Coordinates of N, CA and C in Angstrom, one line a residue:
M1 N 55.3 71.7 252.0 CA 55.1 72.0 250.6 C 55.3 73.5 250.3
Y2 N 54.7 74.4 251.2 CA 54.9 75.8 251.0 C 56.4 76.2 251.0
G3 N 57.2 75.6 251.9 CA 58.6 75.9 252.0 C 59.3 75.5 250.7
L4 N 59.0 74.3 250.2 CA 59.6 73.8 249.0 C 59.3 74.7 247.8
L5 N 58.0 75.1 247.7 CA 57.5 75.9 246.6 C 58.2 77.3 246.6
S6 N 58.3 77.9 247.8 CA 58.9 79.2 248.0 C 60.4 79.1 247.6
E7 N 61.1 78.1 248.0 CA 62.5 77.9 247.7 C 62.7 77.7 246.2
A8 N 61.8 76.9 245.6 CA 61.9 76.7 244.2 C 61.8 78.0 243.4
L9 N 60.9 78.8 243.8 CA 60.7 80.1 243.1 C 61.9 81.0 243.2
H10 N 62.7 80.9 244.3 CA 63.9 81.7 244.5 C 65.0 81.3 243.5
Q11 N 64.8 80.1 242.9 CA 65.8 79.6 241.9 C 65.5 80.1 240.5
R12 N 64.5 80.9 240.3 CA 64.1 81.5 239.0 C 63.8 80.4 238.0
P13 N 62.9 79.5 238.3 CA 62.6 78.4 237.3 C 61.8 78.9 236.1
T14 N 61.9 78.1 235.0 CA 61.1 78.4 233.9 C 59.7 77.6 234.0
H15 N 59.7 76.5 234.7 CA 58.5 75.7 234.9 C 58.4 75.4 236.4
V16 N 57.2 75.5 236.9 CA 56.9 75.1 238.3 C 55.9 73.9 238.3
I17 N 56.3 72.8 238.8 CA 55.5 71.6 238.9 C 55.2 71.2 240.3
V18 N 54.0 71.2 240.7 CA 53.6 70.8 242.0 C 52.7 69.5 241.8
G19 N 53.2 68.4 242.5 CA 52.5 67.2 242.3 C 51.0 67.2 242.5
E20 N 50.6 67.9 243.6 CA 49.1 67.9 243.9 C 48.8 69.1 244.8
L21 N 47.8 69.8 244.5 CA 47.3 70.9 245.3 C 46.2 70.3 246.2
R22 N 46.2 70.6 247.5 CA 45.1 70.1 248.3 C 44.3 71.3 248.9
T23 N 44.3 71.4 250.2 CA 43.5 72.5 250.8 C 44.3 73.5 251.6
D24 N 45.6 73.6 251.4 CA 46.4 74.6 252.0 C 46.4 75.9 251.2
P25 N 45.6 76.9 251.7 CA 45.5 78.1 250.9 C 46.8 78.8 250.5
E26 N 47.8 78.7 251.4 CA 49.1 79.3 251.2 C 49.8 78.7 250.0
V27 N 49.8 77.4 249.9 CA 50.4 76.7 248.8 C 49.7 77.0 247.5
V28 N 48.4 76.9 247.5 CA 47.6 77.1 246.3 C 47.8 78.5 245.8
Y29 N 47.7 79.5 246.7 CA 47.8 80.9 246.3 C 49.2 81.2 245.8
T30 N 50.2 80.6 246.4 CA 51.6 80.8 245.9 C 51.8 80.3 244.5
F31 N 51.2 79.1 244.3 CA 51.4 78.4 243.0 C 50.7 79.3 241.9
F32 N 49.5 79.7 242.2 CA 48.8 80.5 241.2 C 49.4 81.9 241.0
Q33 N 50.0 82.4 242.0 CA 50.6 83.7 241.9 C 51.9 83.6 241.1
A34 N 52.6 82.4 241.2 CA 53.8 82.2 240.4 C 53.4 82.1 238.9
V35 N 52.3 81.4 238.7 CA 51.9 81.2 237.3 C 51.5 82.6 236.7
G36 N 50.8 83.4 237.6 CA 50.4 84.7 237.1 C 51.5 85.7 236.8
T37 N 52.7 85.4 237.4 CA 53.9 86.3 237.1 C 54.8 85.8 236.0
G38 N 54.3 84.8 235.2 CA 55.0 84.4 234.0 C 55.6 83.0 234.0
H39 N 55.6 82.3 235.1 CA 56.1 80.9 235.2 C 55.1 79.9 234.5
A40 N 55.6 79.0 233.8 CA 54.7 77.9 233.3 C 54.5 77.0 234.5
G41 N 53.2 76.6 234.7 CA 52.9 75.8 235.9 C 52.1 74.6 235.6
F42 N 52.4 73.5 236.3 CA 51.6 72.2 236.1 C 51.3 71.7 237.5
T43 N 50.1 71.2 237.7 CA 49.7 70.6 239.0 C 48.5 69.7 238.8
T44 N 48.2 69.0 239.8 CA 47.0 68.2 239.8 C 46.1 68.6 241.0
F45 N 44.8 68.4 240.8 CA 43.8 68.9 241.8 C 42.6 68.0 241.8
H46 N 42.0 67.6 242.9 CA 40.9 66.7 242.9 C 39.6 67.4 242.7
A47 N 38.8 66.9 241.6 CA 37.5 67.5 241.3 C 36.9 66.6 240.3
D48 N 35.5 66.6 240.2 CA 34.8 65.8 239.3 C 34.9 66.3 237.8
T49 N 34.8 67.6 237.7 CA 34.8 68.3 236.4 C 35.7 69.6 236.5
A50 N 35.9 70.2 235.3 CA 36.6 71.4 235.3 C 35.8 72.5 236.0
A51 N 34.5 72.5 235.8 CA 33.7 73.5 236.5 C 33.8 73.3 238.0
D52 N 33.8 72.1 238.5 CA 33.9 71.8 239.9 C 35.2 72.2 240.5
A53 N 36.3 72.0 239.7 CA 37.6 72.5 240.1 C 37.7 74.0 240.3
L54 N 37.1 74.7 239.3 CA 37.0 76.1 239.4 C 36.2 76.6 240.6
R55 N 35.1 75.9 240.9 CA 34.3 76.3 242.0 C 35.1 76.1 243.3
R56 N 35.8 75.0 243.5 CA 36.5 74.7 244.7 C 37.7 75.7 244.8
L57 N 38.3 76.1 243.8 CA 39.4 77.1 243.8 C 38.9 78.5 244.3
R58 N 37.7 78.8 243.8 CA 37.2 80.2 244.1 C 36.6 80.4 245.4
N59 N 36.2 79.2 246.1 CA 35.5 79.3 247.3 C 36.3 78.9 248.5
D60 N 35.8 79.1 249.7 CA 36.6 78.6 250.9 C 36.8 77.1 250.9
P61 N 38.0 76.7 251.4 CA 39.0 77.5 252.1 C 40.1 78.1 251.3
L62 N 40.0 77.9 249.9 CA 41.1 78.4 249.1 C 40.9 79.8 248.7
S63 N 39.7 80.1 248.1 CA 39.4 81.5 247.8 C 40.4 82.2 246.9
I64 N 40.8 81.5 245.8 CA 41.7 82.1 244.8 C 41.0 83.2 244.0
P65 N 41.6 84.4 243.9 CA 40.9 85.4 243.1 C 40.7 85.0 241.7
D66 N 39.7 85.5 241.1 CA 39.4 85.2 239.7 C 40.5 85.6 238.8
E67 N 41.2 86.7 239.1 CA 42.3 87.2 238.2 C 43.4 86.1 238.1
L68 N 43.6 85.3 239.2 CA 44.6 84.3 239.2 C 44.1 83.0 238.5
T69 N 42.9 82.6 238.7 CA 42.4 81.4 238.1 C 42.3 81.6 236.6
T70 N 42.1 82.8 236.1 CA 42.1 83.0 234.7 C 43.4 82.8 234.0
D71 N 44.5 82.8 234.8 CA 45.9 82.6 234.3 C 46.1 81.1 233.9
R72 N 45.2 80.3 234.3 CA 45.3 78.9 233.8 C 44.8 78.8 232.4
D73 N 45.5 77.9 231.6 CA 45.2 77.8 230.2 C 44.3 76.6 229.9
V74 N 44.6 75.4 230.6 CA 43.9 74.2 230.3 C 43.7 73.4 231.6
M75 N 42.5 72.8 231.6 CA 42.2 71.8 232.7 C 41.9 70.4 232.0
V76 N 42.6 69.4 232.5 CA 42.4 68.1 231.9 C 41.8 67.2 233.0
V77 N 40.6 66.6 232.8 CA 40.0 65.8 233.8 C 40.3 64.3 233.5
Q78 N 40.9 63.6 234.5 CA 41.2 62.2 234.3 C 40.4 61.4 235.4
Q79 N 40.2 60.1 235.1 CA 39.6 59.3 236.0 C 40.1 57.8 235.9
L80 N 40.0 57.1 237.0 CA 40.4 55.7 237.0 C 39.3 54.9 236.5
R81 N 39.5 54.0 235.5 CA 38.5 53.2 234.9 C 39.0 51.8 234.8
E82 N 38.1 50.8 234.9 CA 38.6 49.4 234.8 C 38.3 49.0 233.3
I83 N 39.4 48.7 232.6 CA 39.3 48.3 231.2 C 40.0 47.0 231.0
D84 N 39.2 46.0 230.6 CA 39.8 44.6 230.4 C 40.4 44.1 231.6
G85 N 39.9 44.4 232.8 CA 40.4 43.8 234.0 C 41.5 44.7 234.6
D86 N 42.0 45.7 233.9 CA 43.0 46.6 234.5 C 42.5 47.9 234.8
R87 N 43.0 48.5 235.9 CA 42.6 49.9 236.3 C 43.5 50.8 235.6
R88 N 42.9 51.7 234.8 CA 43.7 52.7 234.0 C 43.2 54.1 234.2
R89 N 44.1 55.0 234.2 CA 43.8 56.4 234.3 C 43.6 56.9 232.9
T90 N 42.3 57.3 232.6 CA 42.0 57.8 231.2 C 41.6 59.3 231.3
T91 N 41.9 60.0 230.2 CA 41.4 61.4 230.1 C 40.0 61.4 229.7
R92 N 39.2 62.2 230.5 CA 37.8 62.3 230.2 C 37.4 63.5 229.4
S93 N 38.2 64.6 229.7 CA 37.9 65.9 228.9 C 39.1 66.8 229.0
L94 N 39.1 67.7 228.1 CA 40.1 68.8 228.1 C 39.4 70.1 227.9
T95 N 39.6 71.0 228.9 CA 38.8 72.2 228.9 C 39.8 73.4 228.9
E96 N 39.5 74.4 228.0 CA 40.3 75.6 228.0 C 39.7 76.6 228.9
V97 N 40.6 77.3 229.6 CA 40.2 78.4 230.5 C 40.4 79.7 229.8
R98 N 39.3 80.5 229.6 CA 39.4 81.7 228.8 C 38.9 82.9 229.6
P99 N 39.4 84.1 229.3 CA 38.9 85.3 229.9 C 37.4 85.5 229.6
N100 N 36.6 85.9 230.5 CA 35.2 86.1 230.3 C 34.9 87.2 229.3
T101 N 34.0 87.0 228.3 CA 33.7 88.0 227.3 C 32.8 89.1 227.9
D102 N 32.2 88.8 229.0 CA 31.3 89.8 229.7 C 32.2 90.7 230.6
P103 N 32.3 92.0 230.2 CA 33.2 92.9 231.0 C 32.9 93.1 232.4
N104 N 31.7 92.7 232.8 CA 31.2 92.8 234.2 C 31.4 91.5 235.0
E105 N 31.9 90.5 234.3 CA 32.1 89.2 235.0 C 33.6 88.9 235.1
T106 N 34.1 88.6 236.3 CA 35.5 88.3 236.4 C 35.8 86.8 236.4
R107 N 34.8 86.0 236.6 CA 35.0 84.5 236.6 C 35.4 84.1 235.1
P108 N 36.4 83.3 235.0 CA 36.8 82.8 233.6 C 35.7 81.9 233.0
E109 N 35.7 81.9 231.7 CA 34.8 81.0 230.9 C 35.5 79.6 230.7
L110 N 34.8 78.5 230.7 CA 35.3 77.2 230.4 C 34.8 76.7 229.1
R111 N 35.7 76.3 228.3 CA 35.4 75.9 226.9 C 35.9 74.4 226.7
D112 N 34.9 73.5 226.6 CA 35.3 72.1 226.4 C 35.7 71.9 225.0
V113 N 36.9 71.4 224.8 CA 37.5 71.2 223.4 C 37.5 69.7 223.1
F114 N 37.9 68.9 224.0 CA 38.0 67.4 223.8 C 37.2 66.7 224.8
E115 N 36.5 65.6 224.4 CA 35.8 64.8 225.4 C 36.0 63.3 225.0
Y116 N 36.0 62.5 226.0 CA 36.2 61.0 225.8 C 34.9 60.4 225.4
D117 N 34.9 59.5 224.4 CA 33.7 58.7 224.0 C 34.0 57.3 224.4
P118 N 33.4 56.8 225.5 CA 33.6 55.5 226.0 C 33.2 54.4 225.1
R119 N 32.2 54.6 224.3 CA 31.7 53.6 223.4 C 32.7 53.3 222.3
A120 N 33.3 54.3 221.7 CA 34.3 54.1 220.7 C 35.8 54.1 221.3
D121 N 35.9 54.4 222.6 CA 37.2 54.5 223.2 C 38.1 55.4 222.4
T122 N 37.6 56.6 222.1 CA 38.4 57.6 221.4 C 38.2 59.0 222.1
I123 N 39.1 59.9 221.8 CA 38.9 61.3 222.2 C 38.3 62.1 221.1
E124 N 37.2 62.7 221.3 CA 36.5 63.5 220.3 C 36.8 64.9 220.4
Q125 N 37.1 65.6 219.3 CA 37.3 67.1 219.4 C 35.9 67.7 219.2
M126 N 35.5 68.5 220.2 CA 34.1 69.0 220.2 C 34.1 70.5 219.7
A127 N 35.2 71.2 219.7 CA 35.2 72.6 219.3 C 36.6 72.9 218.9
R128 N 36.7 74.0 218.2 CA 38.0 74.5 217.8 C 38.8 75.1 219.0
S129 N 40.1 74.9 219.0 CA 40.8 75.4 220.2 C 41.2 76.8 220.0
E130 N 40.7 77.7 220.9 CA 41.1 79.1 220.9 C 42.5 79.3 221.4
L131 N 43.0 78.4 222.3 CA 44.3 78.5 222.8 C 45.4 78.2 221.7
L132 N 45.1 77.2 220.9 CA 46.1 77.0 219.8 C 46.1 78.2 218.8
A133 N 45.0 78.8 218.6 CA 45.0 80.0 217.7 C 45.8 81.1 218.4
D134 N 45.7 81.2 219.7 CA 46.6 82.2 220.4 C 48.1 81.9 220.2
I135 N 48.4 80.6 220.4 CA 49.8 80.2 220.3 C 50.3 80.5 218.9
A136 N 49.5 80.2 217.8 CA 49.9 80.4 216.5 C 50.1 81.9 216.2
A137 N 49.3 82.7 216.7 CA 49.4 84.2 216.6 C 50.6 84.7 217.2
E138 N 50.9 84.2 218.4 CA 52.1 84.6 219.2 C 53.4 84.3 218.4
Y139 N 53.5 83.2 217.8 CA 54.7 82.8 217.1 C 54.7 83.1 215.6
G140 N 53.6 83.6 215.1 CA 53.5 84.0 213.7 C 53.4 82.8 212.8
W141 N 52.8 81.7 213.3 CA 52.6 80.5 212.5 C 51.3 80.5 211.7
T142 N 51.4 80.0 210.5 CA 50.2 79.8 209.7 C 49.5 78.5 210.2
D143 N 48.2 78.3 209.7 CA 47.5 77.1 210.1 C 48.2 75.9 209.8
E144 N 48.9 75.8 208.6 CA 49.6 74.6 208.2 C 50.8 74.4 209.1
E145 N 51.5 75.5 209.5 CA 52.7 75.4 210.4 C 52.2 74.9 211.8
L146 N 51.1 75.4 212.2 CA 50.6 74.9 213.5 C 50.3 73.4 213.5
R147 N 49.6 73.0 212.4 CA 49.3 71.6 212.3 C 50.6 70.7 212.2
K148 N 51.6 71.2 211.6 CA 52.9 70.5 211.5 C 53.5 70.4 212.9
K149 N 53.5 71.5 213.7 CA 54.0 71.4 215.0 C 53.3 70.4 215.9
L150 N 51.9 70.3 215.7 CA 51.1 69.4 216.5 C 51.5 67.9 216.1
R151 N 51.6 67.7 214.7 CA 51.9 66.4 214.2 C 53.2 65.9 214.8
Q152 N 54.2 66.8 214.8 CA 55.5 66.4 215.3 C 55.5 66.0 216.8
R153 N 54.8 66.8 217.6 CA 54.7 66.5 219.0 C 53.9 65.2 219.3
R154 N 52.8 65.0 218.5 CA 52.1 63.7 218.6 C 52.9 62.5 218.2
H155 N 53.8 62.8 217.2 CA 54.7 61.7 216.7 C 55.6 61.3 217.8
I156 N 56.2 62.3 218.5 CA 57.1 62.0 219.6 C 56.4 61.2 220.8
L157 N 55.2 61.7 221.2 CA 54.5 61.1 222.3 C 54.0 59.7 221.9
T158 N 53.5 59.5 220.7 CA 53.1 58.2 220.2 C 54.3 57.2 220.2
H159 N 55.4 57.7 219.8 CA 56.6 56.8 219.8 C 57.0 56.4 221.2
L160 N 57.0 57.3 222.1 CA 57.3 57.0 223.5 C 56.4 55.9 224.1
V161 N 55.1 56.1 223.8 CA 54.1 55.1 224.3 C 54.4 53.7 223.6
A162 N 54.6 53.7 222.3 CA 54.7 52.5 221.5 C 56.0 51.7 221.9
T163 N 57.0 52.4 222.4 CA 58.3 51.8 222.7 C 58.4 51.7 224.3
D164 N 57.3 52.0 225.0 CA 57.3 51.8 226.4 C 58.3 52.7 227.1
N165 N 58.6 53.8 226.6 CA 59.5 54.8 227.2 C 58.6 55.9 227.9
V166 N 58.0 55.5 229.0 CA 57.1 56.4 229.7 C 57.5 56.8 231.1
D167 N 58.7 56.4 231.5 CA 59.2 56.8 232.8 C 59.7 58.3 232.7
Y168 N 59.9 58.9 233.8 CA 60.3 60.3 233.9 C 61.5 60.6 233.1
E169 N 62.6 59.9 233.3 CA 63.9 60.3 232.7 C 63.9 60.2 231.1
P170 N 63.4 59.1 230.5 CA 63.4 59.1 229.0 C 62.4 60.1 228.4
V171 N 61.3 60.3 229.1 CA 60.4 61.3 228.6 C 61.0 62.7 228.6
V172 N 61.6 63.1 229.7 CA 62.3 64.4 229.8 C 63.4 64.5 228.8
D173 N 64.2 63.4 228.7 CA 65.3 63.5 227.7 C 64.8 63.7 226.3
W174 N 63.8 63.0 225.9 CA 63.3 63.2 224.5 C 62.7 64.6 224.4
L175 N 62.0 65.1 225.3 CA 61.3 66.4 225.2 C 62.4 67.5 225.1
F176 N 63.4 67.4 226.0 CA 64.4 68.5 226.0 C 65.2 68.4 224.7
Q177 N 65.5 67.2 224.2 CA 66.3 67.1 222.9 C 65.4 67.6 221.8
F178 N 64.1 67.3 221.8 CA 63.3 67.7 220.7 C 63.2 69.3 220.7
A179 N 63.2 69.9 221.9 CA 63.1 71.4 221.9 C 64.3 72.0 221.3
S180 N 65.5 71.4 221.3 CA 66.7 72.0 220.8 C 67.1 71.5 219.4
R181 N 66.7 70.2 219.1 CA 67.1 69.6 217.8 C 65.9 68.8 217.3
P182 N 64.8 69.4 216.9 CA 63.6 68.7 216.5 C 63.8 67.7 215.4
E183 N 64.4 68.2 214.3 CA 64.5 67.3 213.1 C 65.4 66.1 213.4
Q184 N 66.5 66.3 214.2 CA 67.3 65.1 214.5 C 66.6 64.1 215.4
V185 N 65.8 64.6 216.3 CA 65.1 63.7 217.2 C 64.0 63.0 216.5
L186 N 63.3 63.7 215.6 CA 62.2 63.0 214.8 C 62.8 61.9 213.9
G187 N 64.1 62.1 213.5 CA 64.7 61.1 212.6 C 65.1 59.8 213.4
R188 N 65.0 59.9 214.7 CA 65.3 58.7 215.6 C 64.1 57.8 215.7
I189 N 63.0 58.2 215.3 CA 61.8 57.4 215.5 C 61.7 56.2 214.6
D190 N 61.4 55.1 215.2 CA 61.2 53.9 214.4 C 59.7 53.8 213.9
E191 N 59.5 54.2 212.7 CA 58.1 54.2 212.1 C 57.4 52.9 212.2
S192 N 58.1 51.8 212.1 CA 57.5 50.5 212.1 C 56.8 50.2 213.4
K193 N 57.2 50.9 214.5 CA 56.6 50.6 215.8 C 55.4 51.5 216.2
L194 N 55.1 52.4 215.3 CA 53.9 53.3 215.5 C 52.6 52.7 215.0
P195 N 51.5 53.0 215.7 CA 50.2 52.4 215.3 C 49.8 53.1 214.0
A196 N 49.0 52.3 213.2 CA 48.6 52.8 211.9 C 47.4 53.7 212.0
T197 N 46.7 53.7 213.0 CA 45.5 54.5 213.1 C 45.7 55.6 214.1
E198 N 45.0 56.7 213.9 CA 45.0 57.9 214.8 C 43.9 57.6 215.9
R199 N 44.2 58.1 217.2 CA 43.3 57.9 218.3 C 42.4 59.1 218.5
I200 N 42.7 60.2 217.7 CA 41.9 61.4 217.9 C 41.1 61.6 216.6
R201 N 39.8 61.7 216.7 CA 38.9 62.0 215.5 C 38.4 63.4 215.6
V202 N 38.6 64.1 214.6 CA 38.3 65.6 214.6 C 36.8 65.7 214.1
R203 N 36.0 66.3 214.9 CA 34.6 66.5 214.5 C 34.5 67.9 213.8
H204 N 35.2 68.9 214.3 CA 35.2 70.3 213.7 C 36.6 70.7 213.3
D205 N 36.7 71.5 212.3 CA 38.0 72.0 211.9 C 38.4 73.0 213.0

């Protein structure tokens, strides 16, 4: 894994995707160092909660420095659940990783933004996203422009699920085409196949 990751970084990638980080400190440190130097990074890691994941990363045998763990933007906790006789992987929470507001504390702060409500089978927004505010500021978007960008992306993902286009190749094809020709790609969506109701209920603005 370390050899593959090192070789990949020599190719000057824009994104670094590691299927799973385990207990090899060399691999974990290299991944976080790559993210810290400007590469977008995605990976999976075994832990019960976002706080537990951060604890495991900071302590032996991994011992990732706080400066590198702060470079993470989002932690999504998923779990296998049995629903109607089927085992499904569902999102339990989405937590933003933020720099600590205490100047004497290097450990990042964790901010729970979305949580799963098993009774209603919906994702509840628990707090305003500071990360989205950062993205809007970086690109100079107004609140309305930000909401439009989110609606477009949700539209694409909902369409892919509704039409059962969830394998690697069609998902990548749609996302890359959307990045270069968003209006054209949105025009390809069959509105009749989209669900009428939203699955995300917003509790706070």
